[in-house]
Amino acid sequence: ALGLFTGIGLSEAKARETLRNGALSALLRRAVLQARSALGPALDKATGTLLYNTAARLKDPKHLGFLVGYIARREILTDLQLSAALEYVRSHPLEPLDVADFERACGVGVCITPEQIEEAVEAVISKHRAELLAERYHFNMGLLMGEARNQLRWADGKTIKNEVDLQVLHLLGPKTEADLEKKPKVAKARLAPAEKQKVAVLENGDMGTETQSLLEQLRGEALKFHKPGENYKTEGYVVTPNTMSLLKQHLAITGGQVRTRFPPEPNGILHIGHAKAINFNFGYAKANGGVCFLRYDDTNPEKEEEKYFTAIREMVEWLGYQPYAVTHASDYFDQLYTWALELIRRGLAYVCHQKVEEIKGHNPPPSPWRDRPVEESLLLFEDMRKGKFGEGEATLRMKLMMEDGKMDPVAYRVKFTPHHRTGDKWCIYPTYDYTHCLCDSIEHITHSLCTKEFQARRSSYFWLCNALDVYCPVQWEYGRLNLLYTVVSKRKIIRLVETGAVRDWDDPRLFTLTALRRRGFPPEAINNFCARVGVTVAQATMEPHLLEACAREVLNEHAPRAMAVLEPLKVTITNFPAPKALEVLVPNFPADESRGFHKVSFHQTVYIEETDFREEADKGYKRLAPGQPVGLRHTGYVITVQNVIKDVSGRVIELEVTCTKSDVAEKPKAFIHWVSVPLACEVRLYERLFLHKNPEDPLEVPGGFLSDLNPDSLRVVHNALVDSSVHSARPFDKFQFERLGYFSVDPDSEAGKMVFNRTVTLKEDPGKA
């Protein structure tokens, strides 16, 4: 084989590399032997290159002999013709091929004369004559080549280039010294930092200047995807005699529109990984002028609750997406049942009595009921539907081998559980393996986008649609999005709730979408994060601080400023300059005062952070201390300590100070925040719920994830103070508390006692792992 491959012009290294690829080397061997039988044992290198490219690029080996015949007869002579031939057989998967149409598409028999090349080049040069004379040899000669090639598709490229060079030389004469000088580069206009940030922001999933990052990325990924109706061009797609007519019907129904779906199971709350799926499914459809369905995979009534249905839709809409239609797998139960009967009649499904434990794993014993007569399976399946079998006593199984080696997956099982939508109508329910592809078919989904773990189901996906002769969509898999320092498994979150480690699914320490919303993460930040992670085949495991950085970017632009004090220290201004409180104007966004101001009361009594005062100022300490004044932000006053008042234990409980207008006082080392006539509030400060990056990894956390809980993941400040400008805020309203971080109003807030969750600090804490 090595000699066979080097004999067609491959280097020895390339030949050995080819031999390591069993499938490629087998195809290439067949191609070479076929060509040698027609042309003799000595094949020239050009022919050898065409044979190698055919074997390497051909998707369906059944066309190998057909294409090699054209190469051996010298009817396909160039790589350009070969590319057209490969595209033609890929686009026409059904036999027999229309030979005359194939030859027209590949330029077989087309002869381009030197005179035709000369005329075509002459026409192109005449078109660009003025620019050529002006720019001379700095003109882009590739443009001339490209336009000439477009007119003479099957002409030899080298011959066209030689003719272009000859005619340009005739027009311009030999190159001068000026022609040999390098053309000066034109500097690209650079975006200002603010504009760069805008480009990266995804706002509510809508098209526009602020959504380029995600949507451009999705369009880039789409280069790998088939166009609607061209499913057969996808590698691995199974083509049957009915495929082309079914695709024609599909296009008539959809009008060539891209259709995706987001298919969550309504048995838990969506998490950050689902946000990527939502962005990909809805975003890809939007980027291509299509639609996306929200379809609940409600085939397991034991675990489904109405609150999950409501929360899922709420989160999709919160992220900024509107479903084209909201559907349920249960909408199609009657049709799915009819198809199950048809599958049995075609001898492709049977009723089995193996126990669940027997068919688990990758190497279960074959079912002794696999060859059961069709009539018997039909009767037994009817008995299953009527409730004559107990749970686990009978299943309907499909006759196929899946990609992961699993044999005969279950299509239906018995469950005596009422369904939230169909009530007691059914006591048999379809499985994911049976339901998903058929629901996609019914809804004429063009791109069934799912995470990588479903790749093993692709074979059953294609098999089932084709077994029933219904429209078959294409399944595409992409890598999941995971975060460190968290768990997202529904079962494990339930354990956290049951043990009291967290309050519920929306506890702000979790990374469910309801928890992120409650903590104050804006939907735009989550969408931005998904865009930056990207759509890749590989699984992405990210640090939480990357998500937090996206939140800071959005909140900095959208969260108005306010002042709050977490650990209040009373300060009395003994020479307050007015008989009553003053009103201070504080900008909502200091960097852009055109966005308005709010009023804050400035009274004789104010409160500052305990940590902003020290009785003794260490070197480098810049805040308030005896002999070291500070400014009060936004007031125009500097305060100086006159008296320190302590309780019996020696703890400082009050400061008496004097104030001086800042325009006459010496410039202080710092300006601190404060509140006066404030509102009492509760503030909840969050840290990571787990101590280790991978709490589910037994090597990292031998005691299991429940043993890895961070005892300091929540600190509640019960007697914080906030300025009264926030008194009308509602749940989920967001603020930047100056110098403290970004905060969101929690739904636990009541009249007279607001509750704030800290979303993120103002800056990333470098001390965090």
XYZ file of C-alpha atoms in Angstrom, residues 150-764:
615
model
C -15.973 34.252 -13.493
C -16.417 34.612 -17.260
C -14.440 31.439 -18.055
C -15.241 29.093 -15.187
C -13.451 26.031 -16.551
C -10.395 27.773 -18.005
C -6.962 26.874 -16.657
C -5.990 29.354 -13.927
C -2.314 29.514 -14.910
C -3.193 30.335 -18.518
C -5.493 33.160 -17.382
C -2.777 34.559 -15.083
C -0.202 34.500 -17.874
C -2.607 36.354 -20.169
C -3.382 38.954 -17.474
C 0.343 39.529 -16.842
C 1.004 39.864 -20.580
C -1.799 42.377 -21.244
C -0.980 44.451 -18.122
C 2.672 44.649 -19.231
C 1.527 45.724 -22.699
C -0.647 48.503 -21.163
C 1.701 49.782 -18.442
C 5.162 48.822 -19.652
C 7.902 47.481 -17.326
C 7.786 48.294 -13.604
C 9.442 51.537 -12.523
C 11.126 52.271 -9.191
C 7.898 53.894 -8.003
C 6.001 50.698 -8.845
C 8.403 48.672 -6.723
C 7.844 50.822 -3.625
C 5.432 49.355 -1.077
C 1.950 50.839 -1.092
C 1.445 52.828 2.159
C -0.974 51.161 4.583
C -4.206 52.961 5.320
C -4.733 53.214 9.079
C -8.006 51.610 10.208
C -10.359 53.791 12.191
C -10.323 52.650 15.804
C -13.407 52.457 17.954
C -13.489 54.596 21.064
C -13.621 52.516 24.285
C -17.285 53.409 24.833
C -18.166 52.259 21.295
C -16.273 48.998 21.779
C -18.305 48.295 24.868
C -21.529 48.998 23.011
C -20.685 46.476 20.326
C -20.208 43.792 22.978
C -23.528 44.414 24.717
C -26.537 42.249 23.923
C -29.705 44.032 24.883
C -32.880 41.965 25.244
C -31.963 39.691 22.344
C -32.971 42.342 19.797
C -31.203 43.119 16.545
C -29.251 46.384 16.400
C -25.854 47.946 16.848
C -25.600 46.578 20.372
C -26.179 42.928 19.396
C -23.394 42.383 16.891
C -21.240 40.251 19.188
C -23.724 37.406 19.608
C -25.533 37.528 16.291
C -22.392 37.831 14.198
C -21.015 34.853 16.067
C -24.159 32.863 15.353
C -23.939 33.745 11.691
C -20.339 32.554 11.748
C -21.370 29.255 13.284
C -24.111 29.036 10.647
C -21.455 28.620 7.964
C -21.282 24.995 9.101
C -25.046 24.553 9.015
C -27.244 23.418 6.148
C -29.789 25.742 4.588
C -33.471 24.910 5.180
C -34.453 22.108 2.859
C -30.834 21.032 2.274
C -30.724 18.628 5.219
C -29.217 15.943 2.986
C -25.994 17.968 2.679
C -25.236 17.308 6.338
C -22.658 14.638 7.075
C -24.296 11.507 8.459
C -27.813 12.464 7.359
C -29.673 9.363 6.167
C -31.283 9.680 2.737
C -34.211 7.431 1.757
C -36.222 7.262 -1.495
C -38.785 9.576 0.156
C -36.324 12.171 1.507
C -36.426 14.642 -1.380
C -40.223 14.691 -1.655
C -40.528 15.122 2.140
C -38.073 18.025 2.043
C -40.050 19.584 -0.805
C -43.228 19.387 1.316
C -41.306 20.802 4.281
C -40.190 23.834 2.258
C -43.747 24.384 1.025
C -44.943 24.502 4.653
C -42.145 26.682 6.083
C -41.350 28.841 3.073
C -37.649 28.131 3.616
C -37.702 29.694 7.083
C -35.159 28.715 9.762
C -36.986 27.009 12.650
C -35.426 26.102 15.993
C -36.873 25.063 19.345
C -35.936 25.283 23.006
C -37.237 22.040 24.602
C -36.829 22.101 28.425
C -38.194 19.446 30.757
C -40.640 21.140 33.191
C -39.234 19.350 36.236
C -36.876 22.038 37.536
C -35.703 25.614 37.194
C -33.468 26.741 34.323
C -29.807 27.402 35.117
C -26.910 29.273 33.516
C -26.293 26.394 31.063
C -29.857 26.758 29.806
C -29.160 30.450 29.177
C -26.642 29.413 26.531
C -29.203 27.056 24.965
C -31.847 29.809 24.976
C -29.450 32.292 23.399
C -28.308 29.793 20.785
C -31.768 28.551 19.773
C -33.576 31.886 19.849
C -30.524 33.866 18.758
C -29.718 31.626 15.782
C -33.316 31.806 14.560
C -33.394 35.599 14.998
C -30.021 36.052 13.277
C -31.350 34.219 10.235
C -34.841 35.712 10.070
C -36.419 32.576 11.508
C -38.575 31.541 14.458
C -38.067 29.557 17.654
C -40.616 27.406 19.480
C -40.708 26.992 23.253
C -41.688 23.331 23.565
C -42.098 21.715 26.975
C -40.886 18.098 26.990
C -43.669 17.022 29.360
C -43.469 13.232 29.030
C -42.667 12.422 32.676
C -45.698 13.514 34.757
C -44.256 12.231 38.042
C -41.710 15.062 38.230
C -43.540 17.910 36.505
C -45.152 20.832 38.318
C -47.016 23.902 37.099
C -44.522 26.228 38.828
C -41.768 24.926 36.548
C -43.778 25.641 33.379
C -44.429 29.190 34.553
C -40.831 29.812 35.642
C -39.354 28.486 32.391
C -41.409 30.773 30.176
C -40.796 33.679 32.531
C -37.023 33.180 32.258
C -37.080 32.906 28.446
C -38.967 36.192 28.238
C -36.777 37.762 30.933
C -33.732 37.076 28.753
C -35.490 39.060 26.038
C -36.929 36.393 23.757
C -40.529 35.830 22.648
C -41.380 32.287 21.508
C -42.977 31.940 18.087
C -45.311 29.419 19.727
C -45.511 27.677 23.104
C -46.105 23.958 22.578
C -45.958 20.741 24.589
C -44.900 17.214 23.712
C -48.297 16.262 25.155
C -49.977 18.246 22.341
C -48.901 15.394 20.083
C -49.626 12.336 22.283
C -52.384 11.060 19.941
C -50.169 11.347 16.867
C -47.202 9.783 18.684
C -49.369 6.837 19.707
C -50.603 6.356 16.121
C -47.003 6.342 14.910
C -46.053 3.782 17.577
C -48.700 1.424 16.178
C -47.305 1.995 12.683
C -43.788 1.234 13.908
C -44.993 -2.108 15.293
C -46.830 -2.916 12.038
C -43.602 -2.306 10.110
C -41.805 -4.802 12.341
C -39.605 -2.068 13.848
C -40.898 -2.112 17.441
C -41.976 -4.798 19.902
C -43.378 -5.167 23.404
C -40.726 -6.338 25.872
C -40.996 -7.653 29.453
C -37.384 -7.225 30.565
C -37.096 -5.336 33.862
C -35.572 -1.847 33.983
C -32.564 -3.213 35.879
C -31.951 -5.799 33.137
C -31.741 -3.311 30.273
C -29.670 -0.664 32.048
C -26.015 -0.114 31.127
C -24.183 -0.556 27.855
C -24.206 -4.355 27.477
C -27.648 -5.608 28.526
C -28.708 -9.056 27.361
C -30.740 -9.095 24.105
C -34.471 -9.173 24.631
C -35.979 -12.658 24.263
C -39.104 -10.914 22.910
C -37.320 -9.090 20.053
C -38.765 -11.384 17.378
C -42.265 -11.431 18.825
C -44.931 -11.506 16.039
C -46.298 -8.124 14.985
C -49.906 -9.076 15.819
C -48.909 -10.116 19.335
C -47.040 -6.855 19.980
C -50.038 -4.866 18.725
C -52.350 -6.659 21.174
C -49.914 -6.290 24.072
C -49.336 -2.601 23.331
C -53.113 -2.111 23.456
C -53.111 -3.896 26.835
C -50.399 -1.480 27.999
C -52.573 1.443 26.939
C -55.581 0.000 28.802
C -53.580 -0.375 32.009
C -53.462 -4.188 32.047
C -49.743 -4.178 32.856
C -48.212 -2.750 36.029
C -45.394 -0.227 35.998
C -42.174 -1.904 34.872
C -43.939 -5.026 33.541
C -43.883 -4.061 29.862
C -42.271 -1.508 27.547
C -42.378 -0.808 23.843
C -38.864 -0.932 22.378
C -37.517 0.147 18.992
C -35.349 -2.189 16.921
C -32.113 -0.255 16.434
C -28.551 0.027 17.670
C -27.599 3.516 18.916
C -24.221 5.223 18.447
C -23.137 4.510 22.010
C -23.840 0.794 21.562
C -27.150 0.869 23.387
C -29.561 -1.564 21.779
C -33.309 -1.176 21.304
C -34.131 1.980 23.287
C -37.501 2.179 25.017
C -40.253 4.124 23.198
C -43.121 3.776 25.728
C -43.403 2.803 29.366
C -46.296 2.341 31.802
C -46.887 5.085 34.409
C -50.088 5.348 36.447
C -49.633 9.056 37.066
C -52.176 11.646 35.917
C -50.760 14.205 33.508
C -51.141 17.913 34.258
C -52.641 18.497 30.773
C -54.157 15.191 29.644
C -55.384 13.987 33.051
C -56.063 10.213 33.216
C -56.322 9.718 29.444
C -52.964 7.939 29.258
C -51.179 5.432 31.458
C -48.392 4.978 28.903
C -45.986 7.799 28.186
C -43.370 8.173 25.419
C -39.657 8.565 26.171
C -37.281 11.313 25.028
C -35.686 8.974 22.444
C -39.080 8.417 20.847
C -40.694 11.826 21.336
C -38.070 14.410 20.579
C -37.326 13.825 16.910
C -40.994 13.247 16.059
C -42.052 16.507 17.756
C -39.280 18.253 15.799
C -40.697 16.675 12.646
C -44.274 17.752 13.409
C -43.132 21.353 14.024
C -40.891 21.279 10.914
C -37.780 22.252 12.877
C -34.853 22.908 10.545
C -32.012 22.865 13.115
C -32.421 20.736 16.236
C -29.682 22.276 18.405
C -28.754 20.289 21.511
C -25.816 19.748 23.831
C -23.061 17.217 23.208
C -24.411 14.497 25.487
C -27.269 13.949 23.017
C -24.894 12.983 20.212
C -25.442 9.323 21.086
C -29.133 9.850 20.265
C -28.482 11.165 16.758
C -28.689 7.716 15.196
C -32.079 7.033 16.776
C -33.201 10.546 15.773
C -32.567 9.921 12.067
C -33.632 6.269 12.222
C -37.051 6.924 13.725
C -38.078 9.700 11.322
C -36.995 7.602 8.359
C -38.595 4.421 9.727
C -41.949 6.243 9.745
C -41.328 8.094 6.447
C -41.818 11.543 7.985
C -39.815 14.748 7.535
C -36.435 14.354 9.235
C -34.753 17.487 10.705
C -31.007 17.676 11.408
C -29.613 17.398 14.929
C -26.578 19.582 15.690
C -24.640 19.234 18.954
C -22.633 21.898 20.791
C -20.665 21.986 24.046
C -22.397 22.645 27.362
C -21.694 25.704 29.485
C -20.686 24.972 33.082
C -19.499 27.185 35.931
C -16.979 26.432 38.651
C -17.888 26.656 42.370
C -21.471 25.509 41.791
C -23.810 22.612 41.063
C -26.645 22.783 38.526
C -28.060 19.250 38.723
C -31.755 19.371 39.640
C -31.314 16.446 42.039
C -28.445 18.178 43.856
C -30.205 21.530 44.086
C -33.193 19.731 45.635
C -30.779 18.232 48.205
C -29.436 21.715 48.984
C -32.998 22.954 49.528
C -34.023 19.938 51.634
C -30.979 20.239 53.916
C -31.514 23.984 54.390
C -28.210 24.912 52.755
C -30.185 27.280 50.497
C -33.682 28.681 50.826
C -35.110 27.552 47.474
C -34.356 27.331 43.751
C -34.034 31.128 43.620
C -31.535 31.466 46.472
C -29.074 34.116 45.165
C -26.091 31.871 45.876
C -27.220 29.422 43.174
C -26.758 29.808 39.436
C -30.300 29.060 38.398
C -31.725 31.862 36.280
C -34.322 32.719 38.916
C -31.510 32.973 41.492
C -29.404 35.190 39.233
C -32.396 37.446 38.638
C -33.091 37.660 42.374
C -29.471 38.509 43.081
C -29.693 41.357 40.572
C -27.908 40.085 37.465
C -29.351 41.916 34.437
C -30.499 39.659 31.580
C -28.241 41.611 29.203
C -25.235 40.568 31.292
C -26.168 36.881 31.080
C -26.683 37.144 27.320
C -23.331 38.937 26.992
C -21.654 36.193 28.981
C -23.118 33.515 26.684
C -21.921 35.471 23.658
C -18.383 35.702 25.023
C -18.251 32.020 25.910
C -19.203 31.290 22.319
C -20.794 28.351 20.551
C -18.244 25.550 20.355
C -18.264 21.782 20.178
C -16.080 21.573 23.282
C -17.599 21.922 26.747
C -16.894 25.313 28.323
C -16.265 25.508 32.077
C -15.993 29.102 33.181
C -15.049 31.020 36.321
C -17.953 32.911 37.966
C -15.943 36.150 37.931
C -16.334 36.276 34.133
C -20.101 36.409 34.550
C -19.670 39.003 37.304
C -17.551 41.144 34.974
C -20.359 41.116 32.412
C -22.762 42.230 35.153
C -20.518 45.133 36.164
C -20.340 46.381 32.572
C -24.122 46.502 32.229
C -24.860 47.773 35.745
C -22.314 50.544 35.437
C -24.372 51.893 32.554
C -27.846 51.231 33.948
C -27.783 51.214 37.782
C -28.327 54.726 39.245
C -26.145 55.749 42.193
C -27.330 55.961 45.785
C -25.589 56.043 49.176
C -25.911 53.393 51.882
C -24.047 52.580 55.076
C -23.730 48.960 56.199
C -22.180 49.508 59.655
C -23.384 52.975 60.748
C -21.385 55.298 62.963
C -23.276 58.413 64.125
C -21.657 61.771 63.342
C -22.996 65.061 64.757
C -21.950 68.270 62.994
C -21.764 70.811 65.818
C -21.567 73.861 63.551
C -24.112 72.743 60.951
C -24.560 75.743 58.601
C -28.384 75.820 58.531
C -31.241 75.717 61.036
C -32.796 72.721 59.234
C -31.789 69.993 56.806
C -30.301 70.995 53.446
C -31.127 69.302 50.137
C -28.145 67.963 48.238
C -28.324 67.114 44.536
C -26.632 63.814 43.741
C -26.110 62.788 40.077
C -27.742 59.478 39.121
C -24.732 58.785 36.892
C -21.702 60.944 37.808
C -20.036 60.328 34.439
C -23.096 61.701 32.604
C -24.994 64.342 34.539
C -27.457 64.741 31.657
C -29.113 61.559 33.000
C -30.493 63.463 35.959
C -30.120 63.991 39.716
C -31.882 62.905 42.897
C -32.240 64.850 46.150
C -30.717 63.704 49.426
C -31.306 65.305 52.830
C -28.172 66.643 54.529
C -28.836 67.054 58.264
C -26.868 67.945 61.377
C -26.731 64.202 62.097
C -25.204 61.927 59.466
C -24.015 58.323 59.482
C -20.789 57.026 57.993
C -19.232 53.563 57.802
C -17.490 52.477 61.009
C -14.527 51.457 58.879
C -14.194 55.027 57.575
C -12.977 56.213 61.006
C -9.919 55.321 63.046
C -8.733 56.826 66.296
C -5.181 56.511 65.042
C -4.334 56.981 61.395
C -1.782 54.446 60.158
C 0.578 55.325 57.359
C -1.389 55.134 54.105
C -4.767 55.476 55.829
C -6.628 58.290 54.068
C -10.049 58.410 55.706
C -11.385 60.149 58.818
C -9.245 60.335 61.971
C -8.440 62.961 64.620
C -6.371 65.582 62.847
C -7.220 64.110 59.411
C -10.350 65.650 57.830
C -12.379 64.073 54.990
C -14.908 65.407 52.516
C -18.545 64.278 52.538
C -19.414 63.280 48.981
C -21.675 65.657 47.042
C -22.139 68.125 49.982
C -19.344 70.570 49.333
C -18.206 70.238 52.982
C -15.155 68.841 54.749
C -15.545 67.500 58.304
C -12.952 67.503 61.116
C -13.172 65.403 64.298
C -13.534 67.415 67.516
C -14.695 64.773 69.983
C -14.879 60.962 70.096
C -17.707 59.512 72.222
C -17.477 55.908 73.478
C -19.747 53.513 75.365
C -18.799 51.813 78.640
C -16.941 49.093 76.798
C -14.736 51.613 75.008
C -16.402 51.212 71.605
C -16.760 54.382 69.550
C -20.491 55.152 69.187
C -20.492 58.778 68.013
C -18.262 61.484 66.613
C -18.686 65.206 67.085
C -17.244 67.119 64.147
C -17.151 70.567 62.622
C -17.630 71.288 58.961
C -15.949 73.717 56.565
C -16.897 74.503 52.977
C -14.583 72.573 50.696
C -13.685 75.621 48.604
C -11.954 77.243 51.599
C -10.724 74.132 53.411
C -7.502 72.363 52.592
C -8.176 69.587 50.071
C -8.818 66.373 52.050
C -7.134 63.048 51.324
C -10.481 61.351 50.673
C -14.217 61.837 50.214
C -16.487 59.326 51.958
C -20.144 58.398 51.520
C -22.761 59.035 54.203
C -26.504 59.027 54.853
C -28.745 61.452 56.724
C -32.435 61.037 57.631
C -32.017 57.510 56.175
C -34.244 54.474 55.688
C -33.484 51.348 57.708
C -32.883 48.318 55.509
C -31.520 44.780 55.468
C -28.565 43.987 53.225
C -27.553 40.468 52.182
C -23.943 39.956 51.162
C -23.113 36.814 49.166
C -19.968 34.807 48.616
C -19.490 31.522 46.763
C -21.663 28.686 48.032
C -18.846 26.122 47.736
C -15.226 26.231 48.819
C -13.740 24.237 45.944
C -13.890 24.792 42.193
C -15.415 21.382 41.504
C -17.598 20.444 44.489
C -18.888 17.355 42.650
C -15.407 15.934 42.003
C -14.698 13.139 44.530
C -10.944 13.709 44.157
C -11.299 17.381 45.072
C -14.112 16.909 47.619
C -14.049 13.312 48.926
C -16.945 13.949 51.314
C -19.379 14.967 48.583
C -20.728 18.370 47.593
C -22.744 18.848 50.804
C -19.495 18.713 52.787
C -18.020 21.563 50.754
C -20.446 24.334 51.736
C -18.903 27.716 52.502
C -20.045 28.757 56.018
C -19.582 32.424 55.034
C -21.577 32.293 51.790
C -24.243 34.619 53.258
C -23.861 37.520 55.681
C -26.993 39.437 56.614
C -26.651 43.045 57.767
C -29.892 43.711 59.645
C -29.464 47.405 60.528
C -28.022 48.986 57.408
C -29.099 52.488 56.355
C -29.820 53.807 52.867
C -30.642 57.306 51.696
C -34.336 58.034 51.206
C -34.013 58.531 47.426
C -34.679 54.773 46.984
C -37.947 54.756 48.966
C -40.131 54.021 45.902
C -37.919 51.218 44.505
C -39.596 47.939 43.643
C -38.303 44.345 43.642
C -35.458 43.787 41.158
C -34.686 47.526 40.847
C -30.921 47.983 40.794
C -28.580 50.578 42.287
C -24.910 51.220 42.717
C -24.330 51.980 46.388
C -21.351 54.287 46.174
C -18.082 52.610 47.159
C -19.920 49.389 48.176
C -21.063 47.618 45.017
C -24.166 46.927 42.935
C -27.351 46.014 44.787
C -30.839 44.838 43.835
C -34.124 45.125 45.735
C -35.171 41.679 46.991
C -38.827 40.499 46.777
C -38.749 39.992 50.585
C -38.926 43.781 50.960
C -41.870 45.079 52.976
C -43.297 48.500 53.763
C -40.866 50.158 56.156
C -38.090 47.559 55.693
C -36.425 47.203 52.319
C -34.099 44.268 51.603
C -31.152 44.551 49.203
C -29.028 41.793 47.689
C -25.482 42.613 46.720
C -25.132 41.503 43.117
C -21.398 42.132 42.727
C -18.732 44.342 44.245
C -17.542 47.379 42.307
C -14.344 45.599 41.344
C -13.298 41.975 41.180
